């Protein structure tokens, strides 16, 4: 005759129940007679409280809606429901709950299984925000491309094209004119127009990419760009550019230069500042760029403007980050931290 199983002592049943609950990846709240008897570590984190602080409190106090609490605490086994719960500090969070009845050692217990959805909501909101930023940046890129093409078309056709035509007409006039004085005047005019054309072609190439960045490096390119933009002395420009022991990777150099260019452009267009400072320094394994001004700043509603989105994207593309602090009364500070070793792209 087989041995009769020996009943497990109630204390051992309770110990194993709590150990099992603590091993689950969801929050578990054990309720007895309408009060919290125990919680696992996940539930303690969800409600932002120590287990002892929750023990003994009314289970109904964990819910934002008393009627929903009564349904989960009193009805037969309840399948998943989405409800609002209350953390220890009063903050509400959305959760998916289910309930089961259990008897341990003659005591009727209620198990609440809690899955915190607030993190999922946060991730979804972040993805939606990033999607909106991506769409805005795409529109910005297309708009900038069209503006650049329009500018190049205008400069090449309406300006440089006309100057080349004038050079051609002058050269044709030289062929037919035998007067030495007249020929000298035409030749001088051709040389002057040629010099103007060369200068305009050079300016166009500088707009596309400054040669200083390739030839002399980031520090010289930043000095040239800032000096060119603030050559009239308003606002007053201060440069604090530390010599770098070695050149950063080309992608990091270009990202740093473009972020500085965009930041300085924003100062000129919007800040109405009296003083602007550009700093460049190396800190450990990163490159720090900071552009600050004492202008009018902007509110948080404008923190996701297209220019700032583009700068953040440039920093992120090379594995860095960009922070913007602005106050309408104290100006704006743009700070970029870029790694000196550009991460290799995934293949």
Short mmCIF file of C-alpha atoms in Angstrom, two decimals:
data_model
loop_
_atom_site.label_atom_id
_atom_site.label_comp_id
_atom_site.label_asym_id
_atom_site.label_seq_id
_atom_site.Cartn_x
_atom_site.Cartn_y
_atom_site.Cartn_z
CA UNK A 1 0.00 0.00 0.00
CA UNK A 2 1.57 3.37 -1.04
CA UNK A 3 2.49 5.84 1.64
CA UNK A 4 0.00 8.63 2.25
CA UNK A 5 1.53 12.05 1.33
CA UNK A 6 2.35 14.11 4.37
CA UNK A 7 0.64 17.53 4.17
CA UNK A 8 3.07 20.40 3.87
CA UNK A 9 3.04 22.72 6.89
CA UNK A 10 1.26 26.03 6.21
CA UNK A 11 4.44 28.01 6.90
CA UNK A 12 6.35 25.99 4.28
CA UNK A 13 3.52 26.45 1.77
CA UNK A 14 3.64 30.18 2.34
CA UNK A 15 7.44 30.26 2.01
CA UNK A 16 7.36 28.39 -1.29
CA UNK A 17 4.52 30.56 -2.58
CA UNK A 18 6.47 33.76 -1.89
CA UNK A 19 9.66 32.27 -3.35
CA UNK A 20 7.78 31.35 -6.52
CA UNK A 21 6.24 34.82 -6.72
CA UNK A 22 9.65 36.44 -6.35
CA UNK A 23 10.94 34.42 -9.31
CA UNK A 24 8.21 35.63 -11.67
CA UNK A 25 8.96 38.47 -14.12
CA UNK A 26 5.66 40.22 -13.30
CA UNK A 27 4.51 41.94 -10.17
CA UNK A 28 2.65 39.74 -7.66
CA UNK A 29 0.53 41.19 -4.86
CA UNK A 30 -0.80 38.72 -2.27
CA UNK A 31 -4.03 39.99 -0.67
CA UNK A 32 -5.72 38.62 2.45
CA UNK A 33 -8.96 40.02 3.85
CA UNK A 34 -8.69 43.12 1.62
CA UNK A 35 -5.18 44.02 2.75
CA UNK A 36 -1.79 43.50 1.16
CA UNK A 37 -0.17 40.48 2.79
CA UNK A 38 3.01 40.37 0.70
CA UNK A 39 4.49 41.55 -2.60
CA UNK A 40 7.33 40.25 -4.71
CA UNK A 41 10.35 42.40 -5.63
CA UNK A 42 8.90 43.30 -9.06
CA UNK A 43 5.70 44.66 -7.51
CA UNK A 44 7.72 46.64 -4.97
CA UNK A 45 9.56 48.35 -7.85
CA UNK A 46 6.31 48.93 -9.74
CA UNK A 47 4.72 50.69 -6.77
CA UNK A 48 8.02 52.43 -5.86
CA UNK A 49 7.89 51.28 -2.26
CA UNK A 50 9.61 48.87 0.08
CA UNK A 51 7.72 45.57 0.59
CA UNK A 52 7.30 46.31 4.29
CA UNK A 53 5.72 49.68 3.49
CA UNK A 54 3.07 47.98 1.34
CA UNK A 55 2.38 45.13 3.73
CA UNK A 56 -0.82 45.68 5.68
CA UNK A 57 -2.16 48.56 3.58
CA UNK A 58 -5.60 48.39 2.02
CA UNK A 59 -5.33 46.72 -1.38
CA UNK A 60 -7.99 49.09 -2.67
CA UNK A 61 -5.59 52.00 -2.08
CA UNK A 62 -3.38 50.67 -4.88
CA UNK A 63 -6.10 51.39 -7.45
CA UNK A 64 -7.13 54.69 -8.97
CA UNK A 65 -10.71 53.42 -9.42
CA UNK A 66 -12.36 51.84 -6.33
CA UNK A 67 -14.96 50.03 -8.45
CA UNK A 68 -12.24 48.39 -10.53
CA UNK A 69 -10.46 47.41 -7.32
CA UNK A 70 -13.59 45.74 -5.94
CA UNK A 71 -14.01 43.73 -9.14
CA UNK A 72 -10.48 42.38 -9.03
CA UNK A 73 -10.45 41.73 -5.30
CA UNK A 74 -13.89 40.15 -4.87
CA UNK A 75 -14.98 38.45 -8.09
CA UNK A 76 -14.03 34.93 -9.27
CA UNK A 77 -10.75 34.56 -11.27
CA UNK A 78 -10.39 37.61 -13.48
CA UNK A 79 -8.66 37.61 -16.85
CA UNK A 80 -6.41 40.46 -17.96
CA UNK A 81 -7.71 43.98 -17.55
CA UNK A 82 -6.00 47.29 -18.10
CA UNK A 83 -6.39 49.66 -15.17
CA UNK A 84 -4.68 52.62 -13.55
CA UNK A 85 -2.74 51.91 -10.36
CA UNK A 86 -1.18 54.27 -7.85
CA UNK A 87 2.46 54.29 -6.80
CA UNK A 88 3.55 55.12 -3.26
CA UNK A 89 4.20 58.76 -4.23
CA UNK A 90 0.72 59.10 -5.74
CA UNK A 91 1.79 58.85 -9.38
CA UNK A 92 -0.62 56.88 -11.56
CA UNK A 93 0.56 54.26 -14.03
CA UNK A 94 -1.27 52.03 -16.46
CA UNK A 95 -1.04 48.29 -15.85
CA UNK A 96 -2.48 45.01 -17.06
CA UNK A 97 -3.84 42.89 -14.19
CA UNK A 98 -5.30 39.48 -13.62
CA UNK A 99 -6.47 37.90 -10.36
CA UNK A 100 -6.59 34.36 -8.96
CA UNK A 101 -8.01 32.92 -5.73
CA UNK A 102 -5.79 30.61 -3.67
CA UNK A 103 -6.06 28.83 -0.34
CA UNK A 104 -2.92 28.27 1.71
CA UNK A 105 -3.02 26.69 5.12
CA UNK A 106 -6.73 27.31 5.42
CA UNK A 107 -6.38 30.98 4.52
CA UNK A 108 -8.14 32.47 1.51
CA UNK A 109 -5.70 34.56 -0.50
CA UNK A 110 -6.04 36.62 -3.61
CA UNK A 111 -3.14 36.85 -6.05
CA UNK A 112 -2.92 39.93 -8.25
CA UNK A 113 -0.55 39.69 -11.23
CA UNK A 114 0.58 43.14 -12.36
CA UNK A 115 2.27 44.03 -15.65
CA UNK A 116 3.42 47.69 -15.76
CA UNK A 117 2.53 49.20 -19.15
CA UNK A 118 3.96 52.65 -18.46
CA UNK A 119 7.39 51.65 -19.80
CA UNK A 120 5.77 50.38 -22.99
CA UNK A 121 3.85 53.64 -23.24
CA UNK A 122 7.06 55.61 -22.73
CA UNK A 123 8.86 53.62 -25.43
CA UNK A 124 5.90 54.05 -27.80
CA UNK A 125 5.81 57.80 -27.15
CA UNK A 126 9.56 58.00 -27.70
CA UNK A 127 9.28 56.07 -30.97
CA UNK A 128 6.46 58.34 -32.12
CA UNK A 129 8.51 61.41 -31.23
CA UNK A 130 11.55 60.04 -33.03
CA UNK A 131 9.37 59.23 -36.03
CA UNK A 132 8.08 62.81 -36.09
CA UNK A 133 11.64 64.12 -35.76
CA UNK A 134 12.77 61.85 -38.60
CA UNK A 135 9.99 63.10 -40.84
CA UNK A 136 10.82 66.70 -39.93
CA UNK A 137 14.50 66.10 -40.60
CA UNK A 138 13.69 64.47 -43.94
CA UNK A 139 11.64 67.51 -44.92
CA UNK A 140 14.50 69.73 -43.75
CA UNK A 141 17.05 67.80 -45.80
CA UNK A 142 14.89 68.00 -48.93
CA UNK A 143 14.27 71.69 -48.35
CA UNK A 144 17.97 72.41 -47.83
CA UNK A 145 18.85 70.44 -50.95
CA UNK A 146 16.37 72.41 -53.03
CA UNK A 147 17.61 75.71 -51.56
CA UNK A 148 21.21 74.79 -52.33
CA UNK A 149 20.33 73.73 -55.86
CA UNK A 150 18.38 76.94 -56.40
CA UNK A 151 21.29 79.01 -55.11
CA UNK A 152 23.81 77.15 -57.26
CA UNK A 153 21.54 77.44 -60.29
CA UNK A 154 21.14 81.17 -59.76
CA UNK A 155 24.86 81.75 -59.20
CA UNK A 156 25.94 79.62 -62.14
CA UNK A 157 23.35 80.79 -64.67
CA UNK A 158 22.51 84.35 -63.74
CA UNK A 159 25.86 85.47 -62.39
CA UNK A 160 28.83 83.33 -63.34
CA UNK A 161 27.24 82.42 -66.67
CA UNK A 162 26.82 86.09 -67.54
CA UNK A 163 30.41 86.84 -66.56
CA UNK A 164 31.74 84.02 -68.74
CA UNK A 165 29.63 85.36 -71.59
CA UNK A 166 31.15 88.80 -71.03
CA UNK A 167 34.64 87.29 -71.14
CA UNK A 168 33.78 85.56 -74.43
CA UNK A 169 32.42 88.78 -75.94
CA UNK A 170 35.52 90.64 -74.82
CA UNK A 171 37.80 88.02 -76.38
CA UNK A 172 35.82 88.25 -79.64
CA UNK A 173 36.17 92.04 -79.57
CA UNK A 174 39.94 91.68 -79.25
CA UNK A 175 40.02 89.79 -82.54
CA UNK A 176 38.39 92.63 -84.48
CA UNK A 177 39.89 95.67 -82.74
CA UNK A 178 43.29 96.87 -84.01
CA UNK A 179 43.52 99.95 -81.79
CA UNK A 180 46.20 99.21 -79.16
CA UNK A 181 44.58 101.46 -76.54
CA UNK A 182 41.18 99.92 -77.07
CA UNK A 183 42.65 96.40 -76.98
CA UNK A 184 44.39 97.20 -73.67
CA UNK A 185 41.09 98.42 -72.17
CA UNK A 186 39.23 95.30 -73.31
CA UNK A 187 42.02 93.07 -71.97
CA UNK A 188 41.94 94.81 -68.56
CA UNK A 189 38.16 94.37 -68.43
CA UNK A 190 38.51 90.66 -69.27
CA UNK A 191 41.07 90.22 -66.47
CA UNK A 192 38.83 92.01 -63.96
CA UNK A 193 35.78 89.93 -64.87
CA UNK A 194 37.89 86.76 -64.72
CA UNK A 195 39.09 87.66 -61.20
CA UNK A 196 35.49 88.25 -60.09
CA UNK A 197 34.40 84.93 -61.58
CA UNK A 198 37.22 83.03 -59.85
CA UNK A 199 36.29 84.65 -56.52
CA UNK A 200 32.62 83.69 -56.89
CA UNK A 201 33.50 80.10 -57.80
CA UNK A 202 35.74 79.98 -54.73
CA UNK A 203 32.94 81.30 -52.51
CA UNK A 204 30.55 78.68 -53.86
CA UNK A 205 33.04 75.92 -53.10
CA UNK A 206 33.49 77.27 -49.55
CA UNK A 207 29.75 77.10 -48.98
CA UNK A 208 29.72 73.44 -49.98
CA UNK A 209 32.75 72.40 -47.90
CA UNK A 210 35.51 74.59 -46.45
CA UNK A 211 38.94 73.44 -47.69
CA UNK A 212 40.40 74.34 -44.28
CA UNK A 213 38.65 71.30 -42.80
CA UNK A 214 40.48 68.93 -45.10
CA UNK A 215 43.76 70.77 -45.40
CA UNK A 216 44.32 72.21 -41.92
CA UNK A 217 41.92 70.36 -39.62
CA UNK A 218 39.02 71.11 -37.33
CA UNK A 219 40.56 73.87 -35.22
CA UNK A 220 41.51 76.03 -38.22
CA UNK A 221 38.17 75.41 -39.92
CA UNK A 222 36.27 76.50 -36.81
CA UNK A 223 38.37 79.66 -36.46
CA UNK A 224 37.80 80.50 -40.12
CA UNK A 225 34.06 79.83 -40.00
CA UNK A 226 33.46 81.77 -36.78
CA UNK A 227 35.69 84.66 -37.91
CA UNK A 228 33.86 84.86 -41.25
CA UNK A 229 30.39 84.82 -39.68
CA UNK A 230 31.21 87.39 -36.95
CA UNK A 231 33.63 89.60 -38.84
CA UNK A 232 31.61 92.75 -38.17
CA UNK A 233 32.11 92.32 -34.40
CA UNK A 234 28.40 92.00 -33.52
CA UNK A 235 27.84 90.06 -31.39
CA UNK A 236 31.27 89.91 -29.80
CA UNK A 237 32.91 86.54 -30.44
CA UNK A 238 35.18 84.68 -28.03
CA UNK A 239 37.07 81.59 -29.20
CA UNK A 240 38.49 79.05 -26.76
CA UNK A 241 39.83 76.33 -29.05
CA UNK A 242 42.37 73.96 -27.53
CA UNK A 243 44.93 72.38 -29.86
CA UNK A 244 44.11 68.72 -30.40
CA UNK A 245 46.96 66.20 -30.06
CA UNK A 246 45.71 64.33 -33.12
CA UNK A 247 43.06 64.79 -35.77
CA UNK A 248 39.68 63.18 -35.02
CA UNK A 249 38.18 60.78 -37.58
CA UNK A 250 36.86 62.62 -40.67
CA UNK A 251 33.22 61.85 -39.82
CA UNK A 252 33.66 63.29 -36.31
CA UNK A 253 35.42 66.38 -37.68
CA UNK A 254 32.63 67.03 -40.15
CA UNK A 255 29.88 66.47 -37.54
CA UNK A 256 31.60 68.84 -35.09
CA UNK A 257 32.08 71.50 -37.77
CA UNK A 258 28.47 71.33 -38.98
CA UNK A 259 27.09 71.46 -35.42
CA UNK A 260 29.19 74.54 -34.71
CA UNK A 261 28.11 76.09 -38.03
CA UNK A 262 24.42 75.51 -37.29
CA UNK A 263 24.76 76.78 -33.70
CA UNK A 264 26.51 79.98 -34.77
CA UNK A 265 23.95 80.51 -37.53
CA UNK A 266 21.14 80.19 -34.95
CA UNK A 267 22.85 82.80 -32.77
CA UNK A 268 23.00 85.28 -35.64
CA UNK A 269 19.44 84.61 -36.79
CA UNK A 270 17.53 84.33 -33.54
CA UNK A 271 19.46 85.04 -30.34
CA UNK A 272 19.91 88.84 -30.48
CA UNK A 273 22.95 88.22 -28.30
CA UNK A 274 25.71 90.62 -27.29
CA UNK A 275 28.30 87.92 -26.67
CA UNK A 276 28.87 84.42 -28.03
CA UNK A 277 31.54 81.91 -27.03
CA UNK A 278 32.78 78.89 -28.95
CA UNK A 279 34.81 76.30 -27.03
CA UNK A 280 36.51 73.16 -28.28
CA UNK A 281 38.36 70.79 -25.96
CA UNK A 282 39.35 67.19 -25.56
CA UNK A 283 38.12 65.34 -22.48
CA UNK A 284 39.45 61.79 -22.11
CA UNK A 285 38.27 59.93 -25.19
CA UNK A 286 35.75 62.49 -26.37
CA UNK A 287 35.67 65.83 -28.13
CA UNK A 288 33.59 68.55 -26.49
CA UNK A 289 32.15 71.44 -28.48
CA UNK A 290 30.22 74.19 -26.73
CA UNK A 291 28.53 77.25 -28.22
CA UNK A 292 26.93 79.62 -25.71
CA UNK A 293 25.37 83.05 -25.96
CA UNK A 294 23.69 85.63 -23.72
CA UNK A 295 20.73 86.13 -26.05
CA UNK A 296 17.02 85.78 -25.59
CA UNK A 297 17.00 81.95 -25.62
CA UNK A 298 13.85 79.98 -26.25
CA UNK A 299 11.21 77.98 -24.39
CA UNK A 300 10.88 74.21 -24.19
CA UNK A 301 8.27 74.22 -26.96
CA UNK A 302 11.00 75.23 -29.44
CA UNK A 303 13.55 72.64 -28.25
CA UNK A 304 12.69 70.28 -31.10
CA UNK A 305 13.14 72.73 -33.94
CA UNK A 306 14.48 71.42 -37.21
CA UNK A 307 17.96 72.87 -36.67
CA UNK A 308 18.30 71.23 -33.26
CA UNK A 309 16.96 67.94 -34.58
CA UNK A 310 19.57 68.01 -37.34
CA UNK A 311 22.38 68.72 -34.86
CA UNK A 312 21.26 65.89 -32.59
CA UNK A 313 21.15 63.54 -35.55
CA UNK A 314 24.68 64.53 -36.61
CA UNK A 315 25.97 63.83 -33.09
CA UNK A 316 24.16 60.49 -32.84
CA UNK A 317 25.44 59.35 -36.24
CA UNK A 318 29.01 59.36 -34.92
CA UNK A 319 28.08 57.85 -31.55
CA UNK A 320 27.90 61.12 -29.63
CA UNK A 321 25.24 63.20 -27.92
CA UNK A 322 24.03 66.78 -27.97
CA UNK A 323 22.45 68.73 -25.10
CA UNK A 324 20.76 72.09 -25.34
CA UNK A 325 20.09 74.34 -22.33
CA UNK A 326 18.14 77.50 -23.01
CA UNK A 327 16.33 80.08 -20.96
CA UNK A 328 14.58 83.16 -22.37
CA UNK A 329 16.32 85.24 -19.69
CA UNK A 330 19.83 83.77 -19.75
CA UNK A 331 20.60 82.66 -23.31
CA UNK A 332 21.42 79.30 -24.83
CA UNK A 333 24.17 76.72 -24.53
CA UNK A 334 24.66 73.97 -27.10
CA UNK A 335 27.03 71.23 -25.95
CA UNK A 336 28.10 68.29 -28.10
CA UNK A 337 30.19 65.36 -26.90
CA UNK A 338 31.62 63.33 -29.77
CA UNK A 339 33.82 60.22 -29.48
CA UNK A 340 37.33 60.51 -30.82
CA UNK A 341 36.95 57.00 -32.20
CA UNK A 342 34.04 56.87 -34.64
CA UNK A 343 32.21 53.50 -34.23
CA UNK A 344 32.23 51.29 -37.27
CA UNK A 345 28.79 50.89 -38.91
CA UNK A 346 27.04 47.54 -38.68
CA UNK A 347 27.54 45.33 -41.69
#
